[in-house]
Each structure stands twice: as structure tokens, then as C-alpha cells.
Amino acid sequence: MMSQVGEKISVKTPEGEYPIFLGKGLLDLDPLPALAAQVRASAVCAVITNPTILSHHATRVIDSLRAKNFQPCVIEIPDGEQYKTLDTVRKIYDQLLGAQLDRRSIIFALGGGVVGDVAGFAAATFLRGVPFVQLPTTLLAMVDSSVGGKVGVDHPRGKNLIGAFKQPLAVIADTDTLATLPIEEFRCGMAEAVKHGIVGDAELFERLEKSKNWRAGVEDWLPRAIRVKADVVGRDPVEQGDRAKLNLGHTFGHAIEKVSDYRVRHGEGVAIGLVCASRLAARRGLCDAALGLRIEHLLRSIGLPTRIPRELATDAIIAAMQTDKKRVNAQLRFILPRAIGDVVIVDDVAREDVIATIEGARS
Ligand code: NAD
Ligand code: GLY
């Protein structure tokens, strides 16, 4: 298929900028030779992926790389959040060394957020850093995780506790890959898109409310959802200020994910977290209850969960929040909505309010 770059979005970084290419047929990797020239890339390179994505999309990537005179080695990691660990990264290092990658070898992350975060962390640390290209294949990775340079792994005590900032050379998002994505994973990406609407683009939120055709019409709204993230991380690349707002829903969401042993997917945790954040905001008088109902209505119509499963104990969720990396001086940090397109960072939430919010959001 001919590649069609529907959109090219630039993301500013402290060192310069990198492009996000978004469109159909982009796994033919047409922009690669120019990108490789920027870093004088070696021929030997690595594609990090998992067996699920390998079966759908890896042949295409490997053929494209070979056609451009690269010598790719394929590194498979097991599929699932439970493998987003330092142990997986250690096994990746072994294979990178075995394949004789050098400091100019590019690592390609072909997959969703888990592959992107793990492969990015390997790229940030292997030989003190090698070039890295994100090839996101989930909606969530296109909307959110492939953009902004946060890479890392989970620790048994909590999510994303070990990590780095590693800006990619480019993000190449081929929307054709979404054709094989299961519906529940597509919905997870929608949760992050809704989040981006609440954080900084009321018109995006309204569009998502009006459309019911999110999947078939993905090319219409996806660039807008990515731009919210690209703009925020361009202004605040290493989270000194406003970037924290992108964590809307995540203080609750990460804890719910963790306590469920990751049976609740990241996007599902974010959806429930968005509802909790809007209820907590109403409790503190930052917005009225109607805002939360509006957010909840959109999430439900997408098919996302909006209630905390009964089996996840409140105490366990509160305990999991204590390892949240947004915590400062032992104070939990919440991002709370005042309106669609307007959120604030709040550091002084009383424990009783958090407990009441969790209890009020149960199924
Ligand atoms: P994921 O990477 O686990 O992918 C979800 C599932 O979809 C997996 O089973 C995967 O194998 C499968 N899959 C991927 N692409 C497919 C395709 N095209 N066709 C069929 N199946 C496909 O989950 P995710 O939702 O993409 O990412 C969640 C992760 O991203 C979490 O670990 C979260 O913490 C992280 N995240 C990171 C950032 C960041 O800024 N770095 C931001 C948001 C989320
Ligand atoms: N997902 C939040 C961030 O990238 O900052």
C-alpha cells in the first residue's frame, strides 16, 4: 500500500524537535533514511515487539527495514503489563549485545505502551543511550505513550517507578495497524483521548461526544488528541509544571490497576480515575456534579468502565497511592477538573475525601 502521511506534528524538546508522522501505510518507513542520516545510523538495528504484534505487523516492518539496507534483529518480549520490568530489560540488553548493536544502532519499538516504555528504557540506557524510533500500534500509544519521551518499567511496589526521559528520533504511527486492535484495547486509547479533551481541548471533547463513530472516524479526531500532548510536553518536557496535568485520573487509575494485579487495563484505570477525579473536584467545590456526569456519560457511551470493581479494597487502593511518583513531601498529588479544557494541580486533599470518593465510585 502507498503510504499516506495524513499529518506531521512536530514536538519540541530541550535539544530540538522530532516529528510524529501519522497516517495510513506508514510501516513502509519512508521517512527513515532521512532520520537515519541525522544520527549517521548503523545498518544493524533492533525491532523490539511482542508475539501478538509480531504475528500481525512485524513482517511488514522487517521487510521495510531490509529494503532500506538495514539489518534488523527482532527481540520479542512477552505480552502484558506484568512483563514491564527490569528483568525484561535485562534480557533485552543480552540480545542487543548478542546482535552487536553499537551506539549508532536504532532501536525500534513496535507495539503498544508496554513495548514502547520498555524498549525506550532499554534505548535510554544501553551503551548510555542509542537512537530510538516509536512505531505505536495501539490507539493508546498513538494518542499518548509514544509522545513525550517518558520511558520506564514498573517496580513490584508500583507503576512506572523506574524510568527516564528519552526523546525518540521520531514517532511513526501507521493507523492501518489499528485494524487488528481488539475493541477493548481501542477503548483504552479512547480513555486517554477523552483525558486530553478534559486537560486542554474542549472542542475535542465535544467532537468525541457528538461522534459515535470513533473507530471508523479515527483519522478525523486523532491528530487533535495527539496535539494536546505534543503541545504540553513541548512546553514542559521533563514535568516541571503543566505536564503533570496529563496525569489527570492517574492517581486513582494507577492504584486501581496495581491493586487489580493489572487485570484492569491502563486505559480502563484511567477511565475510572477520570470519574473519581471529577467527583473529588465536585466535592472540593471546584466544579459542579454535572461535569462529572458529563464525563461519565461519554466514557460509558464508549464502553469504558466508570466504577471501581467491588473486589478492590479501599485500603489497598489508598496504600497503592502511597507509591505514586507524583507524591511530593508525602502529600498525594491530584489533577482535578474545573471545566472541560481546564484542570488544576491539587496537593492538599484530605484522606477522608479520597476515601469518600473511592467509596462513592464503586460498582
Ligand atoms: P499494551 O502495550 O499492553 O497493548 C495492549 C494489547 O494490545 C497487548 O496485548 C498488545 O500485544 C496488543 N496489541 C498492540 N498492538 C496491537 C495491534 N495493532 N493489533 C492487535 N493487538 C495489538 O497496552 P497499551 O494500552 O498500548 O499501553 C499501556 C501502557 O502504556 C501502560 O504500561 C502505561 O503505563 C503506559 N503508558 C505510558 C505513557 C508514557 O508517557 N510513556 C503514557 C500512557 C501510558
Ligand atoms: N502520560 C503522562 C505524561 O506523559 O506526562
Short mmCIF file of C-alpha atoms and ligand atoms in Angstrom, two decimals:
data_model
loop_
_atom_site.label_atom_id
_atom_site.label_comp_id
_atom_site.label_asym_id
_atom_site.label_seq_id
_atom_site.Cartn_x
_atom_site.Cartn_y
_atom_site.Cartn_z
CA MET A 1 0.00 0.00 0.00
CA MET A 2 1.15 3.55 -0.69
CA SER A 3 1.92 5.39 2.48
CA GLN A 4 -0.12 8.50 3.16
CA VAL A 5 1.27 10.88 5.74
CA GLY A 6 -2.01 12.36 6.88
CA GLU A 7 -0.36 14.59 9.46
CA LYS A 8 3.12 15.58 10.53
CA ILE A 9 3.21 17.03 14.02
CA SER A 10 6.43 18.47 15.50
CA VAL A 11 7.26 18.01 19.16
CA LYS A 12 9.70 20.44 20.76
CA THR A 13 12.38 19.03 23.05
CA PRO A 14 15.22 20.63 25.02
CA GLU A 15 17.60 19.54 22.21
CA GLY A 16 15.45 20.49 19.22
CA GLU A 17 12.35 18.73 17.94
CA TYR A 18 11.15 15.43 16.49
CA PRO A 19 8.33 14.56 14.10
CA ILE A 20 5.24 12.45 14.62
CA PHE A 21 4.15 11.01 11.29
CA LEU A 22 0.53 9.89 11.38
CA GLY A 23 -1.31 8.22 8.54
CA LYS A 24 -2.04 5.05 6.61
CA GLY A 25 0.57 2.65 5.28
CA LEU A 26 3.43 4.24 7.20
CA LEU A 27 5.06 0.95 8.19
CA ASP A 28 6.86 1.14 4.87
CA LEU A 29 9.05 3.59 6.85
CA ASP A 30 9.61 6.12 4.04
CA PRO A 31 10.88 8.84 6.42
CA LEU A 32 13.55 6.51 7.82
CA PRO A 33 16.52 7.20 5.53
CA ALA A 34 16.37 10.92 6.31
CA LEU A 35 16.02 10.24 10.04
CA ALA A 36 18.88 7.73 9.97
CA ALA A 37 21.10 10.27 8.21
CA GLN A 38 20.55 12.73 11.10
CA VAL A 39 22.21 10.29 13.53
CA ARG A 40 24.50 8.59 10.98
CA ALA A 41 22.80 5.33 11.94
CA SER A 42 24.47 1.93 11.72
CA ALA A 43 22.93 -0.74 9.50
CA VAL A 44 22.44 -3.14 12.38
CA CYS A 45 19.32 -2.25 14.36
CA ALA A 46 16.74 -3.88 16.63
CA VAL A 47 12.95 -4.20 16.49
CA ILE A 48 11.52 -4.78 19.95
CA THR A 49 8.00 -6.17 19.93
CA ASN A 50 5.81 -8.91 21.41
CA PRO A 51 4.40 -12.14 19.89
CA THR A 52 0.93 -10.66 19.29
CA ILE A 53 2.22 -7.71 17.30
CA LEU A 54 4.88 -9.84 15.66
CA SER A 55 2.17 -12.02 14.12
CA HIS A 56 0.27 -9.02 12.72
CA HIS A 57 2.75 -6.36 11.74
CA ALA A 58 6.41 -7.32 12.15
CA THR A 59 6.97 -8.83 8.69
CA ARG A 60 6.00 -5.53 7.18
CA VAL A 61 8.49 -3.64 9.35
CA ILE A 62 11.32 -6.10 8.78
CA ASP A 63 10.75 -6.04 5.00
CA SER A 64 10.73 -2.23 5.05
CA LEU A 65 13.97 -2.11 7.04
CA ARG A 66 15.71 -4.60 4.75
CA ALA A 67 14.53 -2.67 1.69
CA LYS A 68 16.28 0.36 3.21
CA ASN A 69 19.51 -1.59 3.75
CA PHE A 70 19.14 -2.08 7.50
CA GLN A 71 19.96 -5.37 9.20
CA PRO A 72 17.26 -5.80 11.83
CA CYS A 73 17.33 -8.24 14.70
CA VAL A 74 13.94 -8.92 16.25
CA ILE A 75 13.66 -9.01 20.03
CA GLU A 76 10.44 -10.41 21.45
CA ILE A 77 9.26 -9.61 24.95
CA PRO A 78 6.26 -11.37 26.49
CA ASP A 79 2.90 -9.64 26.09
CA GLY A 80 1.47 -7.91 29.16
CA GLU A 81 1.95 -5.19 31.75
CA GLN A 82 3.37 -7.81 34.17
CA TYR A 83 6.45 -8.01 31.90
CA LYS A 84 7.13 -4.27 32.03
CA THR A 85 10.02 -4.97 34.39
CA LEU A 86 13.76 -4.57 34.82
CA ASP A 87 14.09 -8.31 34.26
CA THR A 88 12.65 -7.91 30.75
CA VAL A 89 15.05 -5.02 30.11
CA ARG A 90 18.00 -7.15 31.28
CA LYS A 91 17.05 -9.84 28.74
CA ILE A 92 16.81 -7.16 26.04
CA TYR A 93 20.37 -5.97 26.85
CA ASP A 94 21.62 -9.56 26.40
CA GLN A 95 20.08 -9.73 22.94
CA LEU A 96 21.26 -6.26 21.92
CA LEU A 97 24.80 -7.26 22.87
CA GLY A 98 24.42 -10.61 21.10
CA ALA A 99 23.32 -8.85 17.90
CA GLN A 100 26.28 -6.44 18.23
CA LEU A 101 24.33 -3.22 18.21
CA ASP A 102 26.54 -0.16 18.59
CA ARG A 103 25.96 3.42 19.74
CA ARG A 104 24.53 4.41 16.35
CA SER A 105 22.16 1.47 16.11
CA ILE A 106 18.48 2.39 16.16
CA ILE A 107 16.03 0.61 18.45
CA PHE A 108 12.50 0.43 17.02
CA ALA A 109 9.65 -0.05 19.49
CA LEU A 110 6.87 -1.80 17.57
CA GLY A 111 3.81 -2.12 19.78
CA GLY A 112 1.64 -0.54 22.42
CA GLY A 113 2.59 1.41 25.50
CA VAL A 114 4.22 -1.54 27.23
CA VAL A 115 6.63 -2.25 24.37
CA GLY A 116 7.26 1.49 23.90
CA ASP A 117 8.03 2.11 27.57
CA VAL A 118 10.30 -0.95 27.92
CA ALA A 119 12.11 -0.56 24.59
CA GLY A 120 12.52 3.17 25.24
CA PHE A 121 14.08 2.47 28.63
CA ALA A 122 16.47 -0.01 27.01
CA ALA A 123 17.33 2.63 24.37
CA ALA A 124 17.91 5.25 27.08
CA THR A 125 20.35 3.07 28.98
CA PHE A 126 22.04 0.66 26.53
CA LEU A 127 25.57 1.98 25.84
CA ARG A 128 24.41 5.17 27.67
CA GLY A 129 21.77 5.75 25.03
CA VAL A 130 21.10 4.82 21.40
CA PRO A 131 18.63 6.34 18.89
CA PHE A 132 15.06 5.21 19.29
CA VAL A 133 12.00 5.25 16.99
CA GLN A 134 8.49 4.67 18.25
CA LEU A 135 6.21 2.62 15.97
CA PRO A 136 2.99 2.66 18.04
CA THR A 137 0.36 0.04 17.17
CA THR A 138 -2.30 0.74 19.81
CA LEU A 139 -4.54 3.78 19.91
CA LEU A 140 -3.30 4.48 23.44
CA ALA A 141 0.31 4.50 22.28
CA MET A 142 -0.53 6.82 19.36
CA VAL A 143 -2.55 9.25 21.50
CA ASP A 144 -0.28 9.25 24.49
CA SER A 145 2.61 6.93 25.37
CA SER A 146 4.75 7.22 22.21
CA VAL A 147 4.85 11.01 22.56
CA GLY A 148 6.81 12.94 25.18
CA GLY A 149 9.79 10.73 25.98
CA LYS A 150 8.69 9.12 29.24
CA VAL A 151 10.07 5.58 29.24
CA GLY A 152 10.39 3.07 32.04
CA VAL A 153 9.27 -0.01 33.86
CA ASP A 154 7.16 -0.97 36.85
CA HIS A 155 8.50 -1.99 40.26
CA PRO A 156 6.69 -4.61 42.39
CA ARG A 157 5.71 -1.67 44.64
CA GLY A 158 4.18 0.46 41.92
CA LYS A 159 3.80 1.50 38.32
CA ASN A 160 6.45 3.34 36.30
CA LEU A 161 8.69 3.84 39.34
CA ILE A 162 11.91 3.22 37.37
CA GLY A 163 12.36 5.33 34.27
CA ALA A 164 13.97 8.07 32.26
CA PHE A 165 13.22 10.73 29.69
CA LYS A 166 14.35 9.55 26.27
CA GLN A 167 13.10 11.55 23.32
CA PRO A 168 12.53 9.46 20.19
CA LEU A 169 14.13 10.29 16.87
CA ALA A 170 10.59 10.10 15.50
CA VAL A 171 7.18 8.58 16.06
CA ILE A 172 5.77 6.81 13.01
CA ALA A 173 2.14 5.93 13.68
CA ASP A 174 0.54 3.80 10.97
CA THR A 175 -3.21 3.89 11.56
CA ASP A 176 -3.62 0.73 9.45
CA THR A 177 -2.25 -1.21 12.43
CA LEU A 178 -5.39 -0.29 14.39
CA ALA A 179 -7.41 -2.66 12.16
CA THR A 180 -6.16 -5.65 14.18
CA LEU A 181 -6.56 -4.00 17.59
CA PRO A 182 -9.22 -5.65 19.82
CA ILE A 183 -12.14 -3.33 20.63
CA GLU A 184 -11.38 -3.25 24.36
CA GLU A 185 -7.84 -2.01 23.59
CA PHE A 186 -9.24 0.61 21.21
CA ARG A 187 -11.47 1.82 24.05
CA CYS A 188 -8.42 2.14 26.31
CA GLY A 189 -6.91 4.59 23.84
CA MET A 190 -10.20 6.49 23.82
CA ALA A 191 -9.86 6.99 27.59
CA GLU A 192 -6.58 8.89 27.04
CA ALA A 193 -8.16 10.89 24.19
CA VAL A 194 -11.06 11.90 26.47
CA LYS A 195 -8.44 12.83 29.08
CA HIS A 196 -6.70 15.08 26.56
CA GLY A 197 -10.01 16.79 25.81
CA ILE A 198 -10.57 17.49 29.51
CA VAL A 199 -6.97 18.64 30.05
CA GLY A 200 -6.74 21.06 27.17
CA ASP A 201 -9.17 20.86 24.27
CA ALA A 202 -12.88 21.37 24.94
CA GLU A 203 -13.65 21.18 21.21
CA LEU A 204 -12.02 17.72 21.01
CA PHE A 205 -14.18 16.59 23.94
CA GLU A 206 -17.32 17.93 22.23
CA ARG A 207 -16.39 16.20 18.98
CA LEU A 208 -15.99 12.92 20.80
CA GLU A 209 -19.39 13.48 22.44
CA LYS A 210 -21.06 14.16 19.09
CA SER A 211 -19.42 11.39 17.03
CA LYS A 212 -20.42 7.81 17.85
CA ASN A 213 -18.19 6.63 15.10
CA TRP A 214 -14.88 6.93 16.91
CA ARG A 215 -13.22 3.94 15.29
CA ALA A 216 -14.17 4.46 11.64
CA GLY A 217 -13.55 8.19 12.01
CA VAL A 218 -10.28 7.86 13.93
CA GLU A 219 -8.23 9.88 11.43
CA ASP A 220 -10.60 12.84 11.92
CA TRP A 221 -10.04 13.32 15.63
CA LEU A 222 -6.75 11.53 16.41
CA PRO A 223 -4.37 14.33 15.25
CA ARG A 224 -6.18 16.75 17.54
CA ALA A 225 -5.85 14.40 20.52
CA ILE A 226 -2.13 13.91 19.84
CA ARG A 227 -1.61 17.68 19.53
CA VAL A 228 -2.80 18.23 23.10
CA LYS A 229 0.02 16.01 24.34
CA ALA A 230 2.58 17.34 21.85
CA ASP A 231 1.84 20.93 22.94
CA VAL A 232 2.05 20.21 26.67
CA VAL A 233 5.27 18.17 26.51
CA GLY A 234 6.79 20.74 24.13
CA ARG A 235 6.27 23.43 26.78
CA ASP A 236 7.25 21.27 29.76
CA PRO A 237 9.38 18.33 28.58
CA VAL A 238 10.51 16.99 31.97
CA GLU A 239 7.43 17.78 34.05
CA GLN A 240 8.45 20.86 35.98
CA GLY A 241 4.93 22.27 35.80
CA ASP A 242 1.94 21.86 33.50
CA ARG A 243 2.91 18.42 32.17
CA ALA A 244 1.67 16.99 35.47
CA LYS A 245 -1.84 17.84 34.23
CA LEU A 246 -1.56 14.99 31.73
CA ASN A 247 -1.77 12.73 34.78
CA LEU A 248 -5.47 13.58 35.20
CA GLY A 249 -7.19 10.46 36.54
CA HIS A 250 -3.88 8.66 37.08
CA THR A 251 -3.52 8.91 40.89
CA PHE A 252 -6.69 6.81 41.21
CA GLY A 253 -6.13 4.91 37.94
CA HIS A 254 -2.61 3.64 38.61
CA ALA A 255 -3.59 2.47 42.10
CA ILE A 256 -6.65 0.63 40.73
CA GLU A 257 -4.53 -1.02 38.03
CA LYS A 258 -1.91 -2.10 40.56
CA VAL A 259 -4.37 -3.45 43.13
CA SER A 260 -6.16 -5.46 40.40
CA ASP A 261 -2.81 -7.08 39.53
CA TYR A 262 -3.16 -5.33 36.17
CA ARG A 263 -6.40 -7.14 35.29
CA VAL A 264 -7.80 -3.62 34.96
CA ARG A 265 -6.06 -2.29 31.84
CA HIS A 266 -4.24 1.07 31.96
CA GLY A 267 -6.89 2.83 29.84
CA GLU A 268 -9.69 1.33 31.95
CA GLY A 269 -7.97 2.54 35.13
CA VAL A 270 -7.69 6.00 33.56
CA ALA A 271 -11.42 5.99 32.70
CA ILE A 272 -12.38 5.12 36.29
CA GLY A 273 -9.79 7.64 37.51
CA LEU A 274 -11.32 10.41 35.39
CA VAL A 275 -14.68 9.79 37.05
CA CYS A 276 -13.06 9.76 40.52
CA ALA A 277 -11.14 12.98 39.78
CA SER A 278 -14.30 14.78 38.67
CA ARG A 279 -16.19 13.59 41.75
CA LEU A 280 -13.34 14.71 44.03
CA ALA A 281 -13.30 18.07 42.22
CA ALA A 282 -17.04 18.50 42.84
CA ARG A 283 -16.55 17.52 46.49
CA ARG A 284 -13.97 20.31 46.85
CA GLY A 285 -16.24 22.82 45.10
CA LEU A 286 -14.01 23.16 42.02
CA CYS A 287 -16.86 22.21 39.67
CA ASP A 288 -20.45 21.09 39.95
CA ALA A 289 -21.56 17.46 39.82
CA ALA A 290 -22.88 17.92 36.27
CA LEU A 291 -19.30 18.00 34.95
CA GLY A 292 -18.61 14.54 36.37
CA LEU A 293 -21.87 13.20 34.94
CA ARG A 294 -20.95 14.56 31.51
CA ILE A 295 -17.52 12.90 31.61
CA GLU A 296 -19.02 9.66 32.89
CA HIS A 297 -21.66 9.67 30.16
CA LEU A 298 -19.05 9.96 27.40
CA LEU A 299 -16.87 7.21 28.90
CA ARG A 300 -19.86 4.88 29.26
CA SER A 301 -21.02 5.50 25.73
CA ILE A 302 -17.54 4.49 24.55
CA GLY A 303 -17.94 1.27 26.56
CA LEU A 304 -15.34 2.07 29.22
CA PRO A 305 -15.73 1.15 32.91
CA THR A 306 -16.59 4.03 35.23
CA ARG A 307 -16.86 2.23 38.57
CA ILE A 308 -14.22 0.73 40.88
CA PRO A 309 -14.68 -3.06 41.00
CA ARG A 310 -16.02 -4.20 44.41
CA GLU A 311 -13.20 -6.68 44.99
CA LEU A 312 -10.57 -3.89 45.09
CA ALA A 313 -10.46 -2.84 48.75
CA THR A 314 -10.35 0.86 49.59
CA ASP A 315 -7.41 0.35 51.98
CA ALA A 316 -5.41 -1.40 49.27
CA ILE A 317 -6.11 1.41 46.78
CA ILE A 318 -5.06 4.04 49.32
CA ALA A 319 -1.89 2.04 50.12
CA ALA A 320 -1.06 1.74 46.40
CA MET A 321 -1.46 5.52 46.05
CA GLN A 322 1.35 5.98 48.58
CA THR A 323 3.89 4.78 46.00
CA ASP A 324 2.56 7.17 43.34
CA LYS A 325 5.52 9.02 41.90
CA LYS A 326 3.56 12.28 41.78
CA ARG A 327 3.72 12.32 45.61
CA VAL A 328 5.69 15.31 46.98
CA ASN A 329 6.71 15.51 50.67
CA ALA A 330 4.41 12.57 51.41
CA GLN A 331 1.43 14.54 50.00
CA LEU A 332 -0.59 12.89 47.26
CA ARG A 333 -0.99 14.98 44.13
CA PHE A 334 -4.30 15.05 42.26
CA ILE A 335 -5.19 16.69 38.98
CA LEU A 336 -8.78 17.91 39.20
CA PRO A 337 -11.08 19.35 36.52
CA ARG A 338 -12.75 22.76 36.90
CA ALA A 339 -14.32 22.59 33.44
CA ILE A 340 -13.77 20.72 30.19
CA GLY A 341 -10.42 22.07 28.99
CA ASP A 342 -9.39 23.41 32.42
CA VAL A 343 -7.70 21.32 35.12
CA VAL A 344 -5.68 22.21 38.22
CA ILE A 345 -2.98 20.50 40.28
CA VAL A 346 -4.02 19.98 43.90
CA ASP A 347 -1.65 18.79 46.65
CA ASP A 348 -3.71 19.20 49.83
CA VAL A 349 -6.51 16.65 49.53
CA ALA A 350 -7.68 15.19 52.85
CA ARG A 351 -7.54 11.41 53.21
CA GLU A 352 -11.24 11.35 54.15
CA ASP A 353 -12.11 12.98 50.83
CA VAL A 354 -10.09 10.38 48.93
CA ILE A 355 -11.78 7.55 50.85
CA ALA A 356 -15.25 9.02 50.29
CA THR A 357 -14.52 9.42 46.58
CA ILE A 358 -13.41 5.79 46.25
CA GLU A 359 -16.42 4.52 48.22
CA GLY A 360 -18.76 6.62 46.10
CA ALA A 361 -17.35 5.26 42.84
CA ARG A 362 -17.97 1.56 43.44
CA SER A 363 -19.97 -0.74 41.17
P1 NAD B 1 -0.23 -2.73 25.70
O1 NAD B 1 1.06 -2.23 25.21
O2 NAD B 1 -0.24 -3.78 26.73
O3 NAD B 1 -1.09 -3.21 24.44
C1 NAD B 1 -2.40 -3.70 24.66
C2 NAD B 1 -2.60 -5.08 23.99
O4 NAD B 1 -2.77 -4.88 22.59
C3 NAD B 1 -1.43 -6.03 24.14
O5 NAD B 1 -1.91 -7.32 24.34
C4 NAD B 1 -0.72 -5.92 22.78
O6 NAD B 1 0.00 -7.09 22.45
C5 NAD B 1 -1.89 -5.74 21.86
N1 NAD B 1 -1.62 -5.05 20.61
C6 NAD B 1 -0.84 -3.98 20.40
N2 NAD B 1 -0.98 -3.52 19.16
C7 NAD B 1 -1.83 -4.35 18.54
C8 NAD B 1 -2.38 -4.39 17.24
N3 NAD B 1 -2.14 -3.44 16.34
N4 NAD B 1 -3.22 -5.40 16.94
C9 NAD B 1 -3.55 -6.34 17.87
N5 NAD B 1 -3.09 -6.33 19.12
C10 NAD B 1 -2.24 -5.34 19.45
O7 NAD B 1 -1.12 -1.54 26.29
P2 NAD B 1 -1.31 -0.02 25.86
O8 NAD B 1 -2.68 0.31 26.28
O9 NAD B 1 -0.89 0.23 24.46
O10 NAD B 1 -0.26 0.75 26.79
C11 NAD B 1 -0.40 0.75 28.20
C12 NAD B 1 0.96 1.06 28.80
O11 NAD B 1 1.38 2.35 28.38
C13 NAD B 1 0.97 1.07 30.31
O12 NAD B 1 2.09 0.39 30.78
C14 NAD B 1 1.06 2.54 30.65
O13 NAD B 1 1.67 2.75 31.90
C15 NAD B 1 1.89 3.05 29.50
N6 NAD B 1 1.75 4.49 29.25
C16 NAD B 1 2.90 5.20 29.11
C17 NAD B 1 2.83 6.56 28.84
C18 NAD B 1 4.08 7.34 28.61
O14 NAD B 1 4.01 8.57 28.52
N7 NAD B 1 5.22 6.70 28.48
C19 NAD B 1 1.57 7.18 28.71
C20 NAD B 1 0.43 6.41 28.83
C21 NAD B 1 0.54 5.05 29.11
N1 GLY B 2 1.22 10.28 30.36
C1 GLY B 2 1.64 11.44 31.08
C2 GLY B 2 2.88 12.07 30.53
O1 GLY B 2 3.41 11.66 29.53
O2 GLY B 2 3.36 13.02 31.10
#
